Amino acid sequence: MTEALLLIALLLLLAGWILQTLSLERRLRRLERHRASLSQRFFALSLWSEALEKRLAGEPWPGQSGIAPAEESASEPAALAPAPPPARASDVAVAPTHAPVPVAPLRPARGAARPWKRIERLLVENWSGLLGVLVVVAGVTFVAINSGLRLEARERFLVTLLVGGLLALPSLLWGRRERWRDLTDGLRSGGGALVLFACAAAGGLPQLGLQWVEVPAQALALLAGGVAVNLGLAAIARTATSASLHVAVSLVPLAIAPQGGPALAIATAIALVGSELPLRHRWQRHRLVVSWVYGLFQVVWFLANGPTLAVSGALATGASLAAVLVFGLGLLRLHRPGATPPRLQALPVALMLSLWGGLGLALLLYPREAAARATALALSAAGALLLGRNARRRGPRWLALGDALAGQILVLAALLSLAPLIADGPLLAGVLLLECLLFLGLAVREDAGPLRRIGWWLSVAASLLLAITGLVAALLSRDPGAQLQAGAVLTGGAALTAGMQVLLQRRGVPLPVPPLLGWLAGGLIAVGTGLVVPQDWRSPLSLAVMGAFLVAARRWRPPGLLLGVSIAIAATHGFGWLALLAQAPWPAMVLLARLLPLGLLALLLMLSAGGSRQQCLGLALLGIDGGLGALWWLEPISPLLPGVAWLLLAAGSLAVTHRLRGAAVRAGLVLSLAYLAGFGVAYLLVIGPSQELVTLGALQLRGRWLVELLAIAVCLHGWFFRAGADLARLRIWQLVQPCFLEGALLGVGLTLQGEISAPWRPVAWSLLALVLVCPPLVRLFAIRLQIYGVVAYWLSVLALMHTLGGGLSPFPPLSGAAQAAGVVAIALQTAFVVASHRWLDLERLAQPGGWPVLVWIGARVAKRRNLWLYYPLFVAVALVLASGYDRALLTLLWTGEAFAIYLLGVVLREPQFRLVALVGLGACLLRMLVIDMAQADLGLRGLVFIGVGLLLLALNAIVRRLRSRFS
């Protein structure tokens, strides 16, 4: 504890010494600059005089040896001319001029050198003395304590007093000398702190080992003596820092010693006396420090005496009176004529705010009853208003404004102190908001700029407080009556805030954030009607209240109100959707009663909004209302119906874009795409796996198939949709519109894959391929349709291989259905290959547009069409032959296919076909020798060998006949 007390005193002395040395440091810096300037001028003058002497003596200038006589004679008048202004010193040594060389004054280098020199000078010349004093005081204190530990308590006390007196002795001997005054004053202050420490420890701090007085009255008298010594030193202090430190040190033992009424009384007396010291000075900074130190002491005392204050009303009343005495007298002293400057300055303002703050904090903490607390704060607010009125009449004006601000804060504190009596949080916050808005209105009426800004910020804070208390009420309260009351308070607060925003707009009042009050009004109605009121009331109340605010925002156009109401409408929609989702499913009428007002509110926002952002928001909210309504209303009837509704809504949203303008067109397009995305999710999760049947008269069709047909129709509607001028300019439409073709093809593909049985899927894919490469259809859509025809052809081959190859197919590879479907598929694939020679537009196929993969496929098919179309057919034919006929004849059949491929290669002039055919013939011969030779039926084996031989002879004859085609 000894070291802690000493450290506190030393830190306070350090702060005071630093403040004292600042002025000395500035004076020394000015002298240093003056000395450097004189030395530079002297140096420049000496260089110029030396050059002039050389010129008069006829000596050449540096660099003049190569000058012609004519030039030298022409340069003589320049030599006798007056010297120009000094230039840089480096120019003297290198400039080959004829005139006297100007020399610049040497300046200290800028950059990093000057700050370091300044820091060095500050540390060495100024702070070294202060640090030396602190180190000496600390060392002497430690030595004294170490020596005193070997003595009795009384002797230790006397030794400490002796050390304090020795520290004060240099002030008596050399204190009048200007050179040593700062150092001796610091030593004297350290001695005073030691004396107070000894007196405090001798009577009330037994843990320090210096206590020798047991009688409380004597200990109190001893402490009073130490305090008197420090107050006396404060009375003779030369600076405000020293005086403040002595008063602050006097309060430190009272904060450490046992607490109670006497300690507070002594501290109050110290603060009252110390604020008037020294008598010959009126230092505002000293009084500010005293008020801060006393306020800090009050806080420490309040924390230490909390249990006693809770049961002792007399002690709480005495503490309140002590605060009123110190801070109140300080305020009265501040309001005396001539006590404050006429213009606004930081120090008097800080003093005024500190005094009012200490008074208000004491009256807010000490009274136990809410009514007494509110009464005391209200009386202090009335006093502030009276002082402000007097200051307004006599001046200065800034003091009157400060008093008005203090009165406003005290009124707010009085209202907040009524919280135990007014248990309803939103009601109390509403009263605060009303009071802040009234204060703001008065400030606007009086045309007081600072008060107006303060009132505006207070109104903002009160609005936020009202919104927060409304949220708390929404989470905690379940009473419908209380909820309706809280909602009414929030709505009324929003109306008052919006009205104040209109008033500020009409007066043309400049504000830090002009639209903020409008935004807060929107937040209040969002919380009030969307969260606080009972759930059954939210939708209709939101329609009525927010619709009225929307109309008011459109009529008077206060800043921020329209945006705030728009955000409130969006938040209310979000709250409503979450509530419906949490308690779904709903009866149809209840769902209609919840969603219909929200939809009407979104429509009202879209129609009455003043900007494109509000129109887009209204359209988006209306679209989401429709989508969610379709989901919650139609899903109980059939899980397929929400997807159907979303498809129809997508087509409708796209059609509505013709009647929209500006950014709303983009919103309509995005809404249509969102519906399509919702349908895609529904198809994957619900519609695709569904096996539900729909009865249409005598027909029973799968509902999924009808939905897929509707999806194809919607995509085709998007492909053929004639976009308006605004929609056609949108980049997103330019990217999305071509994809409607892909969407329709995807729908067709999903329909074929899901609705047609496995054996006939190759047939369906082959038919689709033929249709897609048809020139009339390509002219109707796009050239890339032929690429999709090629892809469908490949898919037909893969489907055929899967069907006839067994695997996961539910049909056996040798079943009649699979064989028949395979033959039909082969015929259609052959027809596709034949038709491709006439229908494929190879020139345009290389650049079909669309996705990069289509370009990749189109470029390769256009370059090597035969390779990309015939090879899949060859594989399909080989597979059909292998699955549909006896294995004993397989060699003969494959040899025939190889023969046909060779002939095709000869006709089409494709060397690869001939090569593949030869490889196939070789494989067939190898199979004939390895497998067919093991056949038991000699007649069948002979038939195979004869057939293969005849095919080879025919091949040889054809090669000899068509030899010219092989070159």
GROMACS .gro file of C-alpha atoms in nm, residues 475-651:
model
  177
  475LEU     CA    1  -4.039  -1.118  -2.714
  476LEU     CA    2  -4.160  -1.114  -2.353
  477SER     CA    3  -4.522  -1.004  -2.347
  478ARG     CA    4  -4.808  -1.240  -2.433
  479ASP     CA    5  -5.094  -1.019  -2.319
  480PRO     CA    6  -5.295  -0.902  -2.625
  481GLY     CA    7  -5.395  -0.579  -2.454
  482ALA     CA    8  -5.037  -0.492  -2.363
  483GLN     CA    9  -4.924  -0.582  -2.714
  484LEU     CA   10  -5.183  -0.354  -2.871
  485GLN     CA   11  -5.083  -0.074  -2.635
  486ALA     CA   12  -4.713  -0.117  -2.720
  487GLY     CA   13  -4.797  -0.119  -3.090
  488ALA     CA   14  -4.998   0.201  -3.051
  489VAL     CA   15  -4.708   0.368  -2.867
  490LEU     CA   16  -4.462   0.265  -3.139
  491THR     CA   17  -4.697   0.384  -3.412
  492GLY     CA   18  -4.748   0.714  -3.231
  493GLY     CA   19  -4.373   0.755  -3.192
  494ALA     CA   20  -4.330   0.693  -3.563
  495ALA     CA   21  -4.595   0.956  -3.640
  496LEU     CA   22  -4.424   1.210  -3.413
  497THR     CA   23  -4.085   1.137  -3.569
  498ALA     CA   24  -4.225   1.172  -3.920
  499GLY     CA   25  -4.399   1.497  -3.821
  500MET     CA   26  -4.072   1.635  -3.687
  501GLN     CA   27  -3.902   1.536  -4.010
  502VAL     CA   28  -4.165   1.733  -4.204
  503LEU     CA   29  -4.111   2.034  -3.975
  504LEU     CA   30  -3.734   2.019  -4.022
  505GLN     CA   31  -3.780   1.996  -4.397
  506ARG     CA   32  -4.009   2.299  -4.412
  507ARG     CA   33  -3.773   2.505  -4.197
  508GLY     CA   34  -3.475   2.402  -4.411
  509VAL     CA   35  -3.279   2.293  -4.105
  510PRO     CA   36  -2.937   2.144  -4.189
  511LEU     CA   37  -2.888   1.804  -4.025
  512PRO     CA   38  -2.592   1.564  -3.993
  513VAL     CA   39  -2.783   1.277  -4.157
  514PRO     CA   40  -3.100   1.428  -4.308
  515PRO     CA   41  -3.296   1.105  -4.379
  516LEU     CA   42  -3.220   0.935  -4.047
  517LEU     CA   43  -3.542   1.032  -3.869
  518GLY     CA   44  -3.743   0.906  -4.167
  519TRP     CA   45  -3.563   0.574  -4.151
  520LEU     CA   46  -3.629   0.549  -3.779
  521ALA     CA   47  -3.998   0.621  -3.833
  522GLY     CA   48  -4.009   0.328  -4.074
  523GLY     CA   49  -3.833   0.108  -3.821
  524LEU     CA   50  -4.081   0.202  -3.550
  525ILE     CA   51  -4.385   0.111  -3.759
  526ALA     CA   52  -4.214  -0.211  -3.869
  527VAL     CA   53  -4.164  -0.318  -3.508
  528GLY     CA   54  -4.499  -0.182  -3.392
  529THR     CA   55  -4.725  -0.339  -3.654
  530GLY     CA   56  -4.512  -0.629  -3.772
  531LEU     CA   57  -4.387  -0.773  -3.441
  532VAL     CA   58  -4.547  -0.626  -3.131
  533VAL     CA   59  -4.922  -0.649  -3.199
  534PRO     CA   60  -5.098  -0.988  -3.183
  535GLN     CA   61  -5.047  -1.209  -3.484
  536ASP     CA   62  -5.406  -1.192  -3.607
  537TRP     CA   63  -5.385  -0.812  -3.617
  538ARG     CA   64  -5.053  -0.775  -3.795
  539SER     CA   65  -5.154  -0.799  -4.160
  540PRO     CA   66  -5.456  -0.565  -4.152
  541LEU     CA   67  -5.282  -0.316  -3.922
  542SER     CA   68  -4.975  -0.318  -4.144
  543LEU     CA   69  -5.193  -0.245  -4.446
  544ALA     CA   70  -5.369   0.044  -4.270
  545VAL     CA   71  -5.073   0.202  -4.088
  546MET     CA   72  -4.803   0.155  -4.350
  547GLY     CA   73  -5.043   0.253  -4.627
  548ALA     CA   74  -5.114   0.580  -4.445
  549PHE     CA   75  -4.742   0.647  -4.394
  550LEU     CA   76  -4.679   0.564  -4.758
  551VAL     CA   77  -4.939   0.816  -4.869
  552ALA     CA   78  -4.793   1.078  -4.632
  553ALA     CA   79  -4.443   1.012  -4.763
  554ARG     CA   80  -4.564   1.059  -5.120
  555ARG     CA   81  -4.746   1.380  -5.035
  556TRP     CA   82  -4.498   1.568  -4.817
  557ARG     CA   83  -4.179   1.385  -4.921
  558PRO     CA   84  -3.974   1.427  -4.602
  559PRO     CA   85  -3.622   1.292  -4.642
  560GLY     CA   86  -3.588   0.922  -4.569
  561LEU     CA   87  -3.953   0.852  -4.487
  562LEU     CA   88  -4.037   0.681  -4.816
  563LEU     CA   89  -3.732   0.457  -4.792
  564GLY     CA   90  -3.803   0.388  -4.425
  565VAL     CA   91  -4.163   0.289  -4.497
  566SER     CA   92  -4.047   0.072  -4.788
  567ILE     CA   93  -3.803  -0.110  -4.563
  568ALA     CA   94  -4.076  -0.144  -4.302
  569ILE     CA   95  -4.307  -0.301  -4.561
  570ALA     CA   96  -4.035  -0.545  -4.662
  571ALA     CA   97  -3.963  -0.632  -4.297
  572THR     CA   98  -4.332  -0.684  -4.227
  573HIS     CA   99  -4.354  -0.921  -4.522
  574GLY     CA  100  -4.055  -1.112  -4.389
  575PHE     CA  101  -4.206  -1.139  -4.041
  576GLY     CA  102  -4.534  -1.254  -4.187
  577TRP     CA  103  -4.373  -1.520  -4.407
  578LEU     CA  104  -4.172  -1.659  -4.115
  579ALA     CA  105  -4.482  -1.675  -3.897
  580LEU     CA  106  -4.682  -1.856  -4.167
  581LEU     CA  107  -4.397  -2.095  -4.238
  582ALA     CA  108  -4.355  -2.182  -3.869
  583GLN     CA  109  -4.723  -2.275  -3.825
  584ALA     CA  110  -4.811  -2.422  -4.167
  585PRO     CA  111  -5.043  -2.568  -4.290
  586TRP     CA  112  -5.314  -2.308  -4.264
  587PRO     CA  113  -5.683  -2.315  -4.353
  588ALA     CA  114  -5.751  -2.150  -4.685
  589MET     CA  115  -5.949  -1.857  -4.541
  590VAL     CA  116  -5.696  -1.786  -4.267
  591LEU     CA  117  -5.414  -1.797  -4.521
  592LEU     CA  118  -5.605  -1.558  -4.744
  593ALA     CA  119  -5.666  -1.322  -4.451
  594ARG     CA  120  -5.292  -1.319  -4.375
  595LEU     CA  121  -5.149  -1.290  -4.726
  596LEU     CA  122  -5.407  -1.074  -4.899
  597PRO     CA  123  -5.335  -0.756  -4.693
  598LEU     CA  124  -4.963  -0.808  -4.747
  599GLY     CA  125  -5.016  -0.843  -5.121
  600LEU     CA  126  -5.230  -0.530  -5.131
  601LEU     CA  127  -4.962  -0.343  -4.935
  602ALA     CA  128  -4.694  -0.455  -5.181
  603LEU     CA  129  -4.916  -0.350  -5.471
  604LEU     CA  130  -4.972  -0.010  -5.308
  605LEU     CA  131  -4.598   0.032  -5.269
  606MET     CA  132  -4.540  -0.057  -5.633
  607LEU     CA  133  -4.806   0.182  -5.759
  608SER     CA  134  -4.740   0.479  -5.531
  609ALA     CA  135  -4.362   0.463  -5.497
  610GLY     CA  136  -4.170   0.762  -5.615
  611GLY     CA  137  -3.862   0.579  -5.737
  612SER     CA  138  -3.765   0.270  -5.927
  613ARG     CA  139  -3.620   0.105  -5.618
  614GLN     CA  140  -3.955   0.113  -5.438
  615GLN     CA  141  -4.132  -0.015  -5.749
  616CYS     CA  142  -3.889  -0.304  -5.776
  617LEU     CA  143  -3.930  -0.380  -5.407
  618GLY     CA  144  -4.308  -0.375  -5.433
  619LEU     CA  145  -4.306  -0.600  -5.738
  620ALA     CA  146  -4.067  -0.844  -5.569
  621LEU     CA  147  -4.277  -0.859  -5.251
  622LEU     CA  148  -4.595  -0.907  -5.453
  623GLY     CA  149  -4.430  -1.186  -5.649
  624ILE     CA  150  -4.309  -1.362  -5.336
  625ASP     CA  151  -4.654  -1.330  -5.181
  626GLY     CA  152  -4.802  -1.497  -5.489
  627GLY     CA  153  -4.544  -1.774  -5.492
  628LEU     CA  154  -4.577  -1.855  -5.124
  629GLY     CA  155  -4.954  -1.831  -5.143
  630ALA     CA  156  -4.956  -2.083  -5.428
  631LEU     CA  157  -4.736  -2.316  -5.227
  632TRP     CA  158  -4.931  -2.302  -4.901
  633TRP     CA  159  -5.273  -2.297  -5.064
  634LEU     CA  160  -5.235  -2.557  -5.342
  635GLU     CA  161  -5.000  -2.809  -5.185
  636PRO     CA  162  -5.272  -2.961  -4.961
  637ILE     CA  163  -5.479  -3.023  -5.276
  638SER     CA  164  -5.198  -3.181  -5.480
  639PRO     CA  165  -4.818  -3.159  -5.450
  640LEU     CA  166  -4.800  -3.104  -5.828
  641LEU     CA  167  -5.009  -2.786  -5.827
  642PRO     CA  168  -4.754  -2.542  -5.674
  643GLY     CA  169  -4.512  -2.616  -5.958
  644VAL     CA  170  -4.789  -2.561  -6.213
  645ALA     CA  171  -4.878  -2.230  -6.047
  646TRP     CA  172  -4.515  -2.119  -6.052
  647LEU     CA  173  -4.490  -2.195  -6.423
  648LEU     CA  174  -4.797  -1.985  -6.493
  649LEU     CA  175  -4.669  -1.706  -6.268
  650ALA     CA  176  -4.335  -1.711  -6.453
  651ALA     CA  177  -4.510  -1.664  -6.787
   0.00000   0.00000   0.00000
